[in-house]
Each structure stands twice: as structure tokens, then as C-alpha cells.
Short mmCIF file of C-alpha atoms in Angstrom, two decimals:
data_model
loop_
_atom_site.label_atom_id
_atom_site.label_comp_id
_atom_site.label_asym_id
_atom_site.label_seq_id
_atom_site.Cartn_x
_atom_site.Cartn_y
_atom_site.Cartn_z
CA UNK A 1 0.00 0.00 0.00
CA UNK A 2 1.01 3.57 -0.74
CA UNK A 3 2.22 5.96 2.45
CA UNK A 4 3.65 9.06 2.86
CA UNK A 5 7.96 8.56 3.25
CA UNK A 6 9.23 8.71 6.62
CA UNK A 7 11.35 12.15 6.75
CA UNK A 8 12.45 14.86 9.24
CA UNK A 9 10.51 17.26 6.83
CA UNK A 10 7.11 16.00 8.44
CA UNK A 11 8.00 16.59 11.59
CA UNK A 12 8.64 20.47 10.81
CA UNK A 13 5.87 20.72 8.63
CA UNK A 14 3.72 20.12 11.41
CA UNK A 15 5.64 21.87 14.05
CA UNK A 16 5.09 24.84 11.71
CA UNK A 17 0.98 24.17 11.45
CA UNK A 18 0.01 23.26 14.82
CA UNK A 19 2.87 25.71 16.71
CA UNK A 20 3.36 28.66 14.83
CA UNK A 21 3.93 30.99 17.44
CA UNK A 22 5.53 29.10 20.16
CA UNK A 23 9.60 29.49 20.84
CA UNK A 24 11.87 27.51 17.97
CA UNK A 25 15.15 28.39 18.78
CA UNK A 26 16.87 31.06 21.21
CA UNK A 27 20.34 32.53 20.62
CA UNK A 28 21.92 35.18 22.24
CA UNK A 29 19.72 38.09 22.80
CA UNK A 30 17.80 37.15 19.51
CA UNK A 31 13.82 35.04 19.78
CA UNK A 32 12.49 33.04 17.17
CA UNK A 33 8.96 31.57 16.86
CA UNK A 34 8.48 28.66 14.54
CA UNK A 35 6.85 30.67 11.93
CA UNK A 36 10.08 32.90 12.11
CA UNK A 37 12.19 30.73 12.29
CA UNK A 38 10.47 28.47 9.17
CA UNK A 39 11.14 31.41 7.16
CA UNK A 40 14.73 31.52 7.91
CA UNK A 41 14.72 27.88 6.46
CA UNK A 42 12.81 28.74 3.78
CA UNK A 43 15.36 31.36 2.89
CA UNK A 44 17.98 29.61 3.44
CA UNK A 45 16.60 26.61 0.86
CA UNK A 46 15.77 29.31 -1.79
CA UNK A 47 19.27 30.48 -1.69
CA UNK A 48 20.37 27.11 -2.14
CA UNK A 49 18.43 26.04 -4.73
CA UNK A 50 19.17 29.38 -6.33
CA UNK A 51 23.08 28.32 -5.99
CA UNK A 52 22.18 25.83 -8.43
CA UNK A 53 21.85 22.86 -5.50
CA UNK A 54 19.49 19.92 -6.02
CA UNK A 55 18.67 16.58 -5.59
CA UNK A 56 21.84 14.58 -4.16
CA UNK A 57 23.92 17.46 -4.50
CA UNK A 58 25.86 18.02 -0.91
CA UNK A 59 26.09 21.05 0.78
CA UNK A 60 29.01 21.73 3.71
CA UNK A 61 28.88 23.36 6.89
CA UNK A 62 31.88 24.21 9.09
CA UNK A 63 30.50 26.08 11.88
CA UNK A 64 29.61 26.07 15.71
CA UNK A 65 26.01 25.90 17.14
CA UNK A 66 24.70 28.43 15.07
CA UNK A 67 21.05 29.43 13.61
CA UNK A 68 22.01 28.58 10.49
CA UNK A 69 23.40 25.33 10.77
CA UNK A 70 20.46 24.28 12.53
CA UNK A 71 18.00 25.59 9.88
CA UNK A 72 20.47 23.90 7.36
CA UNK A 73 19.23 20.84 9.11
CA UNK A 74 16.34 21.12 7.31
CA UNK A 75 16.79 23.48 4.14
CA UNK A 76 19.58 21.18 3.17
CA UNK A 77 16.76 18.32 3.06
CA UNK A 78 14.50 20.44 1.82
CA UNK A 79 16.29 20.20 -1.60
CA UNK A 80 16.30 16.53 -1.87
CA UNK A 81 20.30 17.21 -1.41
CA UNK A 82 23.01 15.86 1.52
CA UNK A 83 24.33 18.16 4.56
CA UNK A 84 27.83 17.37 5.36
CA UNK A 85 28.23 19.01 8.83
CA UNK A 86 31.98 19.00 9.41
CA UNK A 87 33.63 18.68 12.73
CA UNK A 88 35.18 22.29 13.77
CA UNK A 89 38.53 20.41 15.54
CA UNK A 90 39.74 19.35 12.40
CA UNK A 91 42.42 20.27 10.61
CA UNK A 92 42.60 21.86 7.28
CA UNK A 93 43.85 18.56 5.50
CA UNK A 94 41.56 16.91 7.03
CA UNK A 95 38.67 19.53 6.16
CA UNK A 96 40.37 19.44 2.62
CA UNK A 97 39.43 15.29 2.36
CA UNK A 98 36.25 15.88 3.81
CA UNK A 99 34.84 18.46 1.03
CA UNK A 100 36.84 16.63 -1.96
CA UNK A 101 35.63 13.31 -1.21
CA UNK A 102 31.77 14.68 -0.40
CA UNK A 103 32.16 16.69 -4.05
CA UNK A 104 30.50 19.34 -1.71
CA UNK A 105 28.83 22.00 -4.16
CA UNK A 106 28.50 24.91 -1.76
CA UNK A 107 30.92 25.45 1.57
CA UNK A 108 29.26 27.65 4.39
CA UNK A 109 32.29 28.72 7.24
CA UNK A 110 32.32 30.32 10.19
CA UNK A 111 34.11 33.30 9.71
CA UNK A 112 36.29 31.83 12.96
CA UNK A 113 36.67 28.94 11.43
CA UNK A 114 37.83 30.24 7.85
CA UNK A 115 41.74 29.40 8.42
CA UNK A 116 40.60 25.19 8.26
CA UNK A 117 39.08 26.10 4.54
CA UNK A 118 42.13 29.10 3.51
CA UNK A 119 45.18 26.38 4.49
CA UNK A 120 43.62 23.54 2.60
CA UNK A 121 46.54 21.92 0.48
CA UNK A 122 45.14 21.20 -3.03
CA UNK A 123 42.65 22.80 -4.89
CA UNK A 124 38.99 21.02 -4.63
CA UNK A 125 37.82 19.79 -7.75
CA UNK A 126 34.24 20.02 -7.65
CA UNK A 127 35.28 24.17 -6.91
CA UNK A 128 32.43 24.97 -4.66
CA UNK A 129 31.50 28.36 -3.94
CA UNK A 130 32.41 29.61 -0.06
CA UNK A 131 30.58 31.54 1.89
CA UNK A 132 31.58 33.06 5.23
CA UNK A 133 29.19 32.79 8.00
CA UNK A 134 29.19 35.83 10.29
CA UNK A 135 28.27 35.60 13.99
CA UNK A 136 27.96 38.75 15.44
CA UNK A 137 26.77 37.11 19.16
CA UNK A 138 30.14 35.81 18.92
CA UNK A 139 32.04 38.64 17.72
CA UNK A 140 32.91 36.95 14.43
CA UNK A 141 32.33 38.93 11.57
CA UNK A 142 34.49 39.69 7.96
CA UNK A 143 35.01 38.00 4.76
CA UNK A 144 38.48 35.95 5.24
CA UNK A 145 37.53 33.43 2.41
CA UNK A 146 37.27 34.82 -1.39
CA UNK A 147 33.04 34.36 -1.13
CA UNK A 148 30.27 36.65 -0.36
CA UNK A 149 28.95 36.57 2.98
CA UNK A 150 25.96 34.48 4.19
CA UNK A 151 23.83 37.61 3.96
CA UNK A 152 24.94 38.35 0.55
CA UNK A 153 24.67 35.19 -0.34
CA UNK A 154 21.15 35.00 0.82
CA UNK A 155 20.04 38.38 -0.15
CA UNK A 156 17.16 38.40 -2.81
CA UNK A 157 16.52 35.01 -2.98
CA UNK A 158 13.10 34.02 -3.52
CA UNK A 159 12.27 31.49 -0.38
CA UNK A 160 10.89 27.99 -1.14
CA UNK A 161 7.33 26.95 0.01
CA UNK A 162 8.24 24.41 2.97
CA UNK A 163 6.21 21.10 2.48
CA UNK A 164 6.98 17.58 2.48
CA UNK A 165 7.41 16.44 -1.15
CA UNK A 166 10.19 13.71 -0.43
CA UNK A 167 10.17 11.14 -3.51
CA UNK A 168 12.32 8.30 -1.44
CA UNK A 169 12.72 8.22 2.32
CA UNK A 170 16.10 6.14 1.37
CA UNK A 171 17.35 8.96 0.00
CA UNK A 172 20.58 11.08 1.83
CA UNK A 173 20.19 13.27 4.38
CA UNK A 174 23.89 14.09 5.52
CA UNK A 175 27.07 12.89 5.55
CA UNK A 176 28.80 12.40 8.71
CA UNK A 177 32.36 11.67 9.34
CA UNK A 178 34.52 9.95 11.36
CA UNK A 179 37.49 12.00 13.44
CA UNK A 180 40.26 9.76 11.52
CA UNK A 181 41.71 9.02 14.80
CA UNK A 182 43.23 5.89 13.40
CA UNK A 183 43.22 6.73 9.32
CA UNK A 184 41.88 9.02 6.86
CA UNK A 185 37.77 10.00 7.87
CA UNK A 186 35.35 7.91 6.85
CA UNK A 187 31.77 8.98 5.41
CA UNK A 188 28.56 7.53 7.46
CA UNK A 189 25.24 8.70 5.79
CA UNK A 190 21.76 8.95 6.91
CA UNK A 191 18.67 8.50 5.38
CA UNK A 192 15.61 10.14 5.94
CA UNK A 193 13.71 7.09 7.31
CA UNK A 194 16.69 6.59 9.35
CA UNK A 195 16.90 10.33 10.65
CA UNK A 196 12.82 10.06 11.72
CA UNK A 197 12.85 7.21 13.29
CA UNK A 198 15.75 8.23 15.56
CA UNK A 199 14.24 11.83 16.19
CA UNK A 200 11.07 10.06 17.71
CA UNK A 201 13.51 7.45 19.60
CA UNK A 202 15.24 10.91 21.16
CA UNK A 203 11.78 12.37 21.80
CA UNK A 204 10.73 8.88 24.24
CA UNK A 205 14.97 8.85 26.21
CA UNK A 206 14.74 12.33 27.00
CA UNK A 207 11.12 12.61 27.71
CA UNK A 208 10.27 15.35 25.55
CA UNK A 209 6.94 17.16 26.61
CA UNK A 210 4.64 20.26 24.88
CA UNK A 211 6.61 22.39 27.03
CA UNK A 212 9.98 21.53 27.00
CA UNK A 213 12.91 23.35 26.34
CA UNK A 214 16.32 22.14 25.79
CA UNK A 215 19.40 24.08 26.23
CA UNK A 216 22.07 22.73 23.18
CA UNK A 217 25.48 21.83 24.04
CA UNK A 218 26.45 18.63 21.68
CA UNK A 219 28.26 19.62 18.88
CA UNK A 220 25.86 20.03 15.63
CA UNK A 221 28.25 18.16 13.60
CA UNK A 222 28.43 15.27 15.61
CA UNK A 223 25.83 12.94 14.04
CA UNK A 224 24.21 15.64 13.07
CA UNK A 225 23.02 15.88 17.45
CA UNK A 226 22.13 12.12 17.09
CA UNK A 227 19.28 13.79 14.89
CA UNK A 228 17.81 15.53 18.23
CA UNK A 229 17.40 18.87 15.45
#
């Protein structure tokens, strides 16, 4: 029998009907409701697909626990395409494996974390285009890789009606990679069945209620928060 695919963009979709106005995320001094913060996503996918990103295309972030790397959690998807959430203590040969062997199409970098990107060895062949992520709540700000900012990056793009449209819940959701404590990294991907299914196991071990609130500390990158986004 025929039933909807099992993806993380469900569970936003309804987050964004049934709780529109309730607190999504909280950062620094700066509040966003759902509907707020679904149109940050939606940005964020329109400048995306504007990029020219689409269906199994792969899209890297280097960056700390950010806004935008959690939206990305879902824009990225959003696109049918792969988010490759790279771990910030890596070097930049390291880094430099990580976006050659992913054939990552666009690079998104803290501005902090531009020198892992700048000192890479080899040119990437895939040539993605960078784009520095600013942080002002962490005094991080400037263009240190040859890109336009995040903001200029995003500016004018039209932003994509959010929905659930997913053709194959087999289909990539991320890339995540090992540390390469004991050899190069090694590239562990996610599906979108997978990625649901876990989200609703986090919601039952941490006893998630209506009114929770969870203060993030995990690392994004690090299995992409055991898919707790």
C-alpha cells in the first residue's frame, strides 16, 4: 500500500501548522517563533536552490552551534540534497578530504573557522562556492575566504514553500564523518527514514513534553546531534 515517506521534513511541517507561534530556537539576545524561524529555512533553501543545489547534490557546513546550521538541518533536506556538517577540531587537510571526497557544491564557514578552509593543500575539484558565515553574538564577523557573505549570499533570494514532497525516504540526508583518529575520515550517511525514526527514539529517552525546552550543548556536527534537530 502507498504511504507518505518517513522524513524529518514531516516533523517540521507540522511543528510549523500546529505551533506557529511558540519558541523555535533562542540565541543570544535574539527570539524566534516557529513561523520565524520556518522562514529563515525557507530562505535559506531558496538560496540554495538558487546556488544551483538539487537533488543529491551536498552542501558543507563548518561552523559552531549556530542558527544557520540548525536551519540547514532542514533546508539542506528540503532540496532533496546531503548536509555534510563538518567537525570544527579538524584540521585543514583533514577539512580538505572531507569536502573533496563529499564533491561538496557549496561550503558555508564560520568566519572563525575560515583558516581550516584558507590552508587547505590542493585545490577542490568540484570548486564549490564559499561563503563566510558571520556571527555577530560571537564577535565573528568579515570576509576571510574569497566568497560573499551568508547575507549576501542569501540576499534576494526568492524562499521555497516548505512542504513535504520527499520522492524516497532512502534517500541522503547528511554525511557524517569519522574524526580519523586511526586513518583518513570515513563517510557515514543517513537516510531520511533513518533520521525520523531516531528523532522520535530521542523524543521517548529524554522525555520530551509540549513544554519543554532544551538548552544545546552537543556539537551540531556530531551525528548531526544524534538527529535531536
Amino acid at each position: 500500500p502507498n504511504r507518505d515517506p518517513l522524513t524529518p521534513l514531516s516533523l517540521l511541517e507540522r511543528t510549523l501548522r500546529v505551533f506557529p507561534g511558540r519558541l523555535a530556537v533562542a540565541y543570544g539576545d535574539r527570539r524566534w517563533t516557529w513561523a520565524e524561524f520556518g522562514g529563515e529555512i525557507a530562505r535559506m533553501a531558496g538560496a540554495l536552490r538558487r546556488a544551483g543545489v538539487g537533488p543529491g547534490d551536498r552542501v558543507a557546513f563548518l561552523a559552531p552551534n549556530v542558527p544557520e546550521l540548525l536551519a540547514a538541518h532542514f533546508a539542506v533536506l528540503q532540496l532533496h540534497a546531503a548536509l555534510v556538517a563538518i567537525n570544527t577540531r579538524l584540521q585543514a587537510e583533514e577539512v580538505g578530504y572531507i569536502l573533496e571526497h563529499s564533491g561538496a557544491k557549496v561550503v558555508v564557514v564560520d568566519a572563525e573557522l575560515a583558516p581550516a578552509v584558507a590552508g587547505i593543500p590542493h585545490p577542490l575539484s568540484a570548486r564549490p562556492t564559499l561563503v563566510n558565515l558571520e556571527d555577530p553574538v560571537a564577535g565573528v564577523t568579515g570576509r576571510p575566504l574569497d566568497g560573499p557573505t551568508w547575507a549576501e549570499f542569501a540576499a534576494g533570494a526568492e524562499p521555497m514553500a516548505l512542504g513535504n514532497d520527499l520522492d524516497d525516504e532512502d534517500r541522503v540526508t547528511s554525511i557524517n564523518y569519522t574524526s580519523g583518529t586511526t586513518g583518513r575520515p570515513k563517510g557515514v550517511m543517513y537516510t531520511h527514514r533513518g533520521a525520523y525514526l531516531n528523532a522520535l527514539g530521542e523524543i521517548v529517552v529524554h522525555g520530551l513534553e509540549r513544554d519543554s525546552v532544551f538548552l544545546w550543548t552537543l556539537p551540531l556536527f556530531h551525528c548531526n546531534g544524534w538527529c535531536f534537530p
